[in-house]
Amino acid sequence: MVTRRTDTSRDVWKPLYFLYMTQSLKASVAKDVFAYLLTFIMLYIGVINLIGLVWQIISAQFPDPATYGYSPYDSMRNSIASLIVVWPIFLLMTRYIVHDLARIPEKVDLWVRRWLTYLTIFVAALTIIIDLITLLNSFLGGELTMRFVLKVLVVLLVDVAVLGYEFWELKRKPGAGKKEMQLMIVGSVLFIFVSIIGGFIFVGTPTTARQQKLDSERLSDLQNLQSQIVSYWNQTQRLPVSLNELKDPLSGFVLPLDPETNQSYTYTITGDLTFELCSTFAKETPAWNISEARPFYMYDQYGMPITDDWTHKTGYTCFSRTIDPELHTTPKIVN
């Protein structure tokens, strides 16, 4: 009689091996979920900021005179900073996922990959439809402008690119399409690089951005001083001899100083109803942002906004102002 030798040690290790594989699979799935979430979130943020950056460049190239107080500097800087950080992360995560799928082809059918990919396709397709409806509606209404058309085309091109990439990624077999992937990566990097360069042309260096911010504060100070001078004249029927007369402990008004030099602004009386306010500016008012230099600084007796031209050149600039008694006198209330 032949006795069969049993390997009890293998039977002992089976439950442990099964537990190890189960835990490894769970860890792998959790890792994949976070990897795909990070990748698609970076894609969404990158696409939104890319469209926003190009939109601001278009707005700067084709300014709208009807746009009041428009300043794209902050949004441009935010988009540029986001793209510099987000897009490399997206490319690195995409590279990781591509290599992981080539190593383990079974992950092609991973639920998180399918759901996020189809969600992206749905959002891109919906955006394209809305974009085309908006374009057609504006065309039928006769409201098409170069600025508007270019913005619509940017959204359309970016969404078509995302839609095409996601469809291609669904059909691509693991390990295939390396050349196409490289071309798409290079193309996206070049497009974003050109957009960032275009943004820097309008935003300028950090030094330029700081100078423009200081100039904006100077304009705000001068506008505030002008309002106080007109109010002073309205109460006393004369112009203040110096800016020190504008100090008012009750209202808490304190004379503003230049934000960089901490020097007082120049105030000169040129006539009974005329005066000048002067300051030294670091940069000229951008041609595409002229409307921002014409803000509302006060209202007349009829509640209508009064505007003045605050455009300036680089260097020392004076703004001449004339008080109109009929316009600036506040009507007295008779009981």
CSV table of C-alpha atoms in Angstrom, one decimal:
chain,number,residue,atom,x,y,z
A,1,MET,CA,0.0,0.0,0.0
A,2,VAL,CA,1.3,3.4,-1.0
A,3,THR,CA,0.8,6.2,1.4
A,4,ARG,CA,0.4,9.7,0.0
A,5,ARG,CA,2.5,12.3,1.7
A,6,THR,CA,0.6,15.4,2.6
A,7,ASP,CA,2.2,18.8,2.9
A,8,THR,CA,0.6,20.3,5.9
A,9,SER,CA,2.8,23.4,5.9
A,10,ARG,CA,1.3,24.5,2.6
A,11,ASP,CA,-2.2,24.1,3.9
A,12,VAL,CA,-1.2,26.2,7.0
A,13,TRP,CA,0.1,29.0,4.9
A,14,LYS,CA,-2.9,29.2,2.5
A,15,PRO,CA,-5.1,31.4,4.7
A,16,LEU,CA,-2.2,33.7,5.4
A,17,TYR,CA,-1.4,33.9,1.7
A,18,PHE,CA,-5.0,34.6,0.9
A,19,LEU,CA,-5.2,37.3,3.6
A,20,TYR,CA,-1.9,38.9,2.3
A,21,MET,CA,-3.3,39.0,-1.3
A,22,THR,CA,-6.6,40.4,-0.1
A,23,GLN,CA,-4.9,43.2,1.8
A,24,SER,CA,-2.6,43.9,-1.1
A,25,LEU,CA,-5.5,44.1,-3.5
A,26,LYS,CA,-7.4,46.5,-1.2
A,27,ALA,CA,-4.3,48.7,-0.8
A,28,SER,CA,-3.8,48.7,-4.6
A,29,VAL,CA,-7.4,49.7,-5.2
A,30,ALA,CA,-7.2,52.5,-2.6
A,31,LYS,CA,-4.0,53.7,-4.2
A,32,ASP,CA,-5.5,53.7,-7.6
A,33,VAL,CA,-8.6,55.6,-6.4
A,34,PHE,CA,-6.5,58.4,-5.0
A,35,ALA,CA,-4.2,58.4,-8.1
A,36,TYR,CA,-7.1,58.8,-10.5
A,37,LEU,CA,-8.8,61.4,-8.3
A,38,LEU,CA,-5.6,63.5,-8.2
A,39,THR,CA,-5.0,63.1,-11.9
A,40,PHE,CA,-8.5,64.2,-12.9
A,41,ILE,CA,-8.7,67.0,-10.4
A,42,MET,CA,-5.4,68.4,-11.8
A,43,LEU,CA,-6.8,68.1,-15.3
A,44,TYR,CA,-10.0,70.1,-14.3
A,45,ILE,CA,-8.0,72.8,-12.5
A,46,GLY,CA,-5.5,73.0,-15.4
A,47,VAL,CA,-8.2,73.3,-18.1
A,48,ILE,CA,-10.1,75.9,-16.2
A,49,ASN,CA,-7.1,78.0,-15.6
A,50,LEU,CA,-5.8,77.6,-19.1
A,51,ILE,CA,-9.1,78.9,-20.5
A,52,GLY,CA,-9.2,81.7,-17.9
A,53,LEU,CA,-5.7,82.8,-18.8
A,54,VAL,CA,-6.3,82.8,-22.6
A,55,TRP,CA,-9.6,84.7,-21.9
A,56,GLN,CA,-7.7,87.4,-20.0
A,57,ILE,CA,-5.2,87.7,-22.8
A,58,ILE,CA,-8.0,88.1,-25.3
A,59,SER,CA,-9.7,90.7,-23.1
A,60,ALA,CA,-6.4,92.6,-22.9
A,61,GLN,CA,-5.9,92.5,-26.7
A,62,PHE,CA,-9.5,93.4,-27.5
A,63,PRO,CA,-10.6,95.7,-24.6
A,64,ASP,CA,-14.3,96.5,-24.1
A,65,PRO,CA,-14.9,100.2,-23.5
A,66,ALA,CA,-18.1,99.3,-21.7
A,67,THR,CA,-16.2,97.3,-19.1
A,68,TYR,CA,-15.8,99.5,-16.0
A,69,GLY,CA,-13.0,98.9,-13.5
A,70,TYR,CA,-11.7,95.9,-15.3
A,71,SER,CA,-8.3,94.6,-14.2
A,72,PRO,CA,-7.1,91.1,-15.3
A,73,TYR,CA,-3.8,91.3,-13.5
A,74,ASP,CA,-4.8,89.2,-10.4
A,75,SER,CA,-6.7,86.6,-12.4
A,76,MET,CA,-3.8,86.3,-14.9
A,77,ARG,CA,-1.3,85.8,-12.1
A,78,ASN,CA,-3.5,83.2,-10.4
A,79,SER,CA,-3.9,81.3,-13.7
A,80,ILE,CA,-0.2,81.3,-14.4
A,81,ALA,CA,0.7,80.2,-10.9
A,82,SER,CA,-1.9,77.4,-11.1
A,83,LEU,CA,-0.7,76.1,-14.5
A,84,ILE,CA,2.9,76.1,-13.4
A,85,VAL,CA,2.1,73.9,-10.4
A,86,VAL,CA,-0.9,71.9,-11.6
A,87,TRP,CA,0.0,70.8,-15.1
A,88,PRO,CA,3.4,69.1,-14.3
A,89,ILE,CA,1.5,67.1,-11.5
A,90,PHE,CA,-1.1,66.1,-14.1
A,91,LEU,CA,1.6,64.9,-16.5
A,92,LEU,CA,3.5,63.0,-13.8
A,93,MET,CA,0.4,61.3,-12.6
A,94,THR,CA,-0.6,60.4,-16.2
A,95,ARG,CA,2.8,58.9,-16.8
A,96,TYR,CA,2.4,56.9,-13.6
A,97,ILE,CA,-1.0,55.6,-14.5
A,98,VAL,CA,0.1,54.7,-18.1
A,99,HIS,CA,3.1,52.6,-16.7
A,100,ASP,CA,0.8,51.0,-14.1
A,101,LEU,CA,-1.7,49.9,-16.7
A,102,ALA,CA,1.1,48.5,-18.9
A,103,ARG,CA,2.3,46.5,-15.9
A,104,ILE,CA,-1.1,45.4,-14.8
A,105,PRO,CA,-3.5,45.4,-17.8
A,106,GLU,CA,-6.4,44.2,-15.7
A,107,LYS,CA,-6.7,47.7,-14.2
A,108,VAL,CA,-8.1,49.0,-17.5
A,109,ASP,CA,-11.6,48.0,-16.2
A,110,LEU,CA,-11.1,49.6,-12.8
A,111,TRP,CA,-14.3,51.3,-11.8
A,112,VAL,CA,-12.8,54.6,-10.7
A,113,ARG,CA,-11.0,54.9,-14.1
A,114,ARG,CA,-14.2,54.3,-16.0
A,115,TRP,CA,-16.4,56.6,-13.9
A,116,LEU,CA,-14.0,59.5,-13.9
A,117,THR,CA,-13.3,59.2,-17.6
A,118,TYR,CA,-17.0,59.0,-18.6
A,119,LEU,CA,-17.7,61.9,-16.2
A,120,THR,CA,-15.0,64.0,-18.0
A,121,ILE,CA,-16.4,63.1,-21.4
A,122,PHE,CA,-19.9,64.1,-20.2
A,123,VAL,CA,-18.7,67.5,-18.9
A,124,ALA,CA,-16.7,68.2,-22.0
A,125,ALA,CA,-19.5,67.3,-24.3
A,126,LEU,CA,-22.0,69.3,-22.3
A,127,THR,CA,-19.7,72.3,-22.4
A,128,ILE,CA,-19.3,72.1,-26.1
A,129,ILE,CA,-23.0,72.0,-26.6
A,130,ILE,CA,-23.6,75.0,-24.4
A,131,ASP,CA,-20.7,76.8,-26.1
A,132,LEU,CA,-22.1,76.3,-29.6
A,133,ILE,CA,-25.6,77.4,-28.4
A,134,THR,CA,-24.1,80.6,-27.0
A,135,LEU,CA,-22.2,81.3,-30.2
A,136,LEU,CA,-25.3,80.7,-32.4
A,137,ASN,CA,-27.5,82.7,-30.2
A,138,SER,CA,-25.1,85.7,-30.3
A,139,PHE,CA,-24.8,85.3,-34.1
A,140,LEU,CA,-28.6,85.4,-34.5
A,141,GLY,CA,-28.8,88.4,-32.2
A,142,GLY,CA,-26.2,90.3,-34.1
A,143,GLU,CA,-23.9,90.7,-31.0
A,144,LEU,CA,-20.8,88.9,-32.4
A,145,THR,CA,-17.5,90.6,-31.7
A,146,MET,CA,-14.0,89.4,-32.2
A,147,ARG,CA,-13.4,89.3,-28.5
A,148,PHE,CA,-16.5,87.1,-27.9
A,149,VAL,CA,-15.8,84.8,-30.9
A,150,LEU,CA,-12.2,84.2,-29.8
A,151,LYS,CA,-13.3,83.3,-26.2
A,152,VAL,CA,-16.0,80.9,-27.5
A,153,LEU,CA,-13.4,79.3,-29.9
A,154,VAL,CA,-10.9,78.8,-27.0
A,155,VAL,CA,-13.5,76.9,-24.9
A,156,LEU,CA,-14.5,74.9,-28.0
A,157,LEU,CA,-10.9,73.9,-28.9
A,158,VAL,CA,-9.9,73.0,-25.3
A,159,ASP,CA,-13.0,71.0,-24.7
A,160,VAL,CA,-12.6,69.1,-28.1
A,161,ALA,CA,-9.0,68.3,-27.2
A,162,VAL,CA,-10.1,67.0,-23.8
A,163,LEU,CA,-12.9,65.0,-25.3
A,164,GLY,CA,-10.7,63.5,-28.0
A,165,TYR,CA,-8.0,62.6,-25.5
A,166,GLU,CA,-10.5,60.8,-23.1
A,167,PHE,CA,-12.1,58.8,-26.0
A,168,TRP,CA,-8.6,57.8,-27.2
A,169,GLU,CA,-7.6,56.8,-23.7
A,170,LEU,CA,-10.6,54.6,-23.4
A,171,LYS,CA,-9.8,52.7,-26.6
A,172,ARG,CA,-6.1,52.6,-26.1
A,173,LYS,CA,-4.7,49.2,-25.1
A,174,PRO,CA,-2.2,49.1,-22.2
A,175,GLY,CA,1.3,49.7,-23.4
A,176,ALA,CA,0.2,51.0,-26.9
A,177,GLY,CA,0.1,54.5,-28.3
A,178,LYS,CA,3.4,55.8,-26.8
A,179,LYS,CA,4.1,58.1,-29.7
A,180,GLU,CA,0.6,59.6,-29.7
A,181,MET,CA,0.9,60.1,-25.9
A,182,GLN,CA,4.2,61.9,-26.3
A,183,LEU,CA,2.8,64.1,-29.1
A,184,MET,CA,-0.2,65.1,-26.9
A,185,ILE,CA,2.1,65.8,-23.9
A,186,VAL,CA,4.4,67.9,-26.0
A,187,GLY,CA,1.5,69.7,-27.7
A,188,SER,CA,-0.2,70.5,-24.4
A,189,VAL,CA,3.1,71.7,-22.8
A,190,LEU,CA,3.8,74.0,-25.8
A,191,PHE,CA,0.3,75.5,-25.8
A,192,ILE,CA,0.4,76.1,-22.1
A,193,PHE,CA,3.9,77.5,-22.4
A,194,VAL,CA,2.9,80.0,-25.1
A,195,SER,CA,-0.2,81.0,-23.0
A,196,ILE,CA,2.0,81.6,-19.9
A,197,ILE,CA,4.4,83.7,-22.0
A,198,GLY,CA,1.5,85.7,-23.3
A,199,GLY,CA,0.3,86.2,-19.7
A,200,PHE,CA,3.7,87.4,-18.6
A,201,ILE,CA,3.8,89.9,-21.5
A,202,PHE,CA,0.7,91.6,-20.0
A,203,VAL,CA,1.2,90.9,-16.3
A,204,GLY,CA,5.0,91.6,-16.4
A,205,THR,CA,7.6,90.6,-13.9
A,206,PRO,CA,6.9,90.5,-10.1
A,207,THR,CA,8.6,93.9,-10.0
A,208,THR,CA,6.3,95.3,-12.6
A,209,ALA,CA,3.3,93.9,-10.8
A,210,ARG,CA,4.4,95.5,-7.6
A,211,GLN,CA,4.8,98.9,-9.3
A,212,GLN,CA,1.4,98.7,-10.9
A,213,LYS,CA,-0.1,97.8,-7.5
A,214,LEU,CA,1.6,100.9,-5.9
A,215,ASP,CA,0.3,103.1,-8.8
A,216,SER,CA,-3.2,101.8,-8.2
A,217,GLU,CA,-2.9,102.8,-4.5
A,218,ARG,CA,-1.6,106.2,-5.5
A,219,LEU,CA,-4.7,106.7,-7.8
A,220,SER,CA,-7.0,105.7,-5.0
A,221,ASP,CA,-5.4,108.1,-2.6
A,222,LEU,CA,-5.6,111.0,-5.1
A,223,GLN,CA,-9.3,110.2,-5.8
A,224,ASN,CA,-10.0,110.2,-2.1
A,225,LEU,CA,-8.2,113.6,-1.7
A,226,GLN,CA,-10.2,115.0,-4.6
A,227,SER,CA,-13.4,113.9,-3.0
A,228,GLN,CA,-12.4,115.5,0.3
A,229,ILE,CA,-11.4,118.8,-1.4
A,230,VAL,CA,-14.7,119.0,-3.2
A,231,SER,CA,-16.5,118.2,0.1
A,232,TYR,CA,-14.5,120.9,1.9
A,233,TRP,CA,-15.3,123.5,-0.8
A,234,ASN,CA,-19.0,122.5,-0.6
A,235,GLN,CA,-19.0,123.3,3.2
A,236,THR,CA,-16.8,126.4,3.2
A,237,GLN,CA,-17.2,127.8,-0.4
A,238,ARG,CA,-13.4,128.0,-0.6
A,239,LEU,CA,-10.6,125.6,-1.5
A,240,PRO,CA,-8.3,124.5,1.4
A,241,VAL,CA,-5.0,126.3,1.5
A,242,SER,CA,-3.2,123.1,2.2
A,243,LEU,CA,-4.1,119.4,2.5
A,244,ASN,CA,-3.7,119.7,6.3
A,245,GLU,CA,-7.0,121.5,6.4
A,246,LEU,CA,-8.7,118.3,5.3
A,247,LYS,CA,-7.8,116.5,8.5
A,248,ASP,CA,-11.0,115.7,10.5
A,249,PRO,CA,-10.8,113.9,13.8
A,250,LEU,CA,-14.5,113.4,13.9
A,251,SER,CA,-14.7,111.6,10.6
A,252,GLY,CA,-11.3,110.0,11.2
A,253,PHE,CA,-9.9,111.2,7.8
A,254,VAL,CA,-6.1,111.0,7.8
A,255,LEU,CA,-4.0,112.4,5.0
A,256,PRO,CA,-2.8,109.5,2.8
A,257,LEU,CA,0.9,109.3,2.0
A,258,ASP,CA,2.7,107.8,-1.0
A,259,PRO,CA,2.8,104.0,-0.3
A,260,GLU,CA,6.4,103.7,-1.4
A,261,THR,CA,8.1,107.0,-0.3
A,262,ASN,CA,5.8,107.9,2.6
A,263,GLN,CA,5.8,111.5,1.2
A,264,SER,CA,2.7,113.7,1.0
A,265,TYR,CA,1.0,114.2,-2.4
A,266,THR,CA,1.4,117.5,-4.1
A,267,TYR,CA,-1.6,119.9,-3.9
A,268,THR,CA,-1.6,123.2,-5.7
A,269,ILE,CA,-4.4,125.9,-6.0
A,270,THR,CA,-4.4,127.3,-9.5
A,271,GLY,CA,-7.6,129.5,-9.3
A,272,ASP,CA,-10.6,130.2,-7.2
A,273,LEU,CA,-12.3,126.9,-8.4
A,274,THR,CA,-9.3,125.0,-9.8
A,275,PHE,CA,-6.6,122.9,-8.3
A,276,GLU,CA,-4.1,120.2,-9.1
A,277,LEU,CA,-3.2,116.9,-7.4
A,278,CYS,CA,0.2,115.4,-8.4
A,279,SER,CA,2.1,112.2,-7.8
A,280,THR,CA,5.0,110.2,-9.3
A,281,PHE,CA,3.9,107.0,-11.0
A,282,ALA,CA,6.1,104.0,-11.7
A,283,LYS,CA,4.3,102.9,-14.9
A,284,GLU,CA,2.1,104.3,-17.6
A,285,THR,CA,-1.6,103.5,-17.6
A,286,PRO,CA,-2.0,100.4,-19.9
A,287,ALA,CA,-3.8,101.2,-23.1
A,288,TRP,CA,-6.1,98.3,-22.7
A,289,ASN,CA,-7.1,99.3,-19.2
A,290,ILE,CA,-8.0,103.0,-19.7
A,291,SER,CA,-11.5,102.5,-18.3
A,292,GLU,CA,-10.0,101.6,-14.9
A,293,ALA,CA,-8.4,105.0,-14.7
A,294,ARG,CA,-11.8,106.7,-15.0
A,295,PRO,CA,-13.6,105.5,-11.8
A,296,PHE,CA,-16.6,107.1,-10.2
A,297,TYR,CA,-15.4,109.3,-7.3
A,298,MET,CA,-18.6,111.1,-6.2
A,299,TYR,CA,-22.2,111.8,-7.1
A,300,ASP,CA,-23.9,115.1,-8.0
A,301,GLN,CA,-27.1,116.5,-6.5
A,302,TYR,CA,-29.2,114.4,-8.8
A,303,GLY,CA,-27.4,111.2,-7.8
A,304,MET,CA,-25.6,110.9,-11.1
A,305,PRO,CA,-22.0,109.6,-11.0
A,306,ILE,CA,-19.2,112.1,-11.9
A,307,THR,CA,-16.2,110.7,-13.7
A,308,ASP,CA,-12.7,112.1,-14.3
A,309,ASP,CA,-9.8,111.0,-16.3
A,310,TRP,CA,-7.0,109.5,-14.2
A,311,THR,CA,-4.8,108.2,-17.0
A,312,HIS,CA,-1.1,108.9,-16.4
A,313,LYS,CA,2.3,108.6,-17.9
A,314,THR,CA,5.4,107.3,-16.2
A,315,GLY,CA,6.9,109.7,-13.8
A,316,TYR,CA,5.6,112.9,-12.2
A,317,THR,CA,2.0,113.5,-13.3
A,318,CYS,CA,-0.5,116.2,-12.3
A,319,PHE,CA,-4.3,116.1,-12.5
A,320,SER,CA,-6.1,119.4,-13.1
A,321,ARG,CA,-9.5,119.7,-11.6
A,322,THR,CA,-12.2,122.4,-11.8
A,323,ILE,CA,-15.1,122.7,-9.4
A,324,ASP,CA,-18.4,123.5,-11.1
A,325,PRO,CA,-20.7,125.3,-8.5
A,326,GLU,CA,-23.8,124.2,-10.2
A,327,LEU,CA,-22.7,120.6,-10.3
A,328,HIS,CA,-20.9,120.2,-7.0
A,329,THR,CA,-23.0,122.2,-4.7
A,330,THR,CA,-25.2,120.0,-2.5
A,331,PRO,CA,-28.7,121.4,-2.4
A,332,LYS,CA,-29.9,122.5,1.0
A,333,ILE,CA,-32.9,120.9,2.6
A,334,VAL,CA,-35.5,123.4,3.6
A,335,ASN,CA,-37.9,122.3,6.3
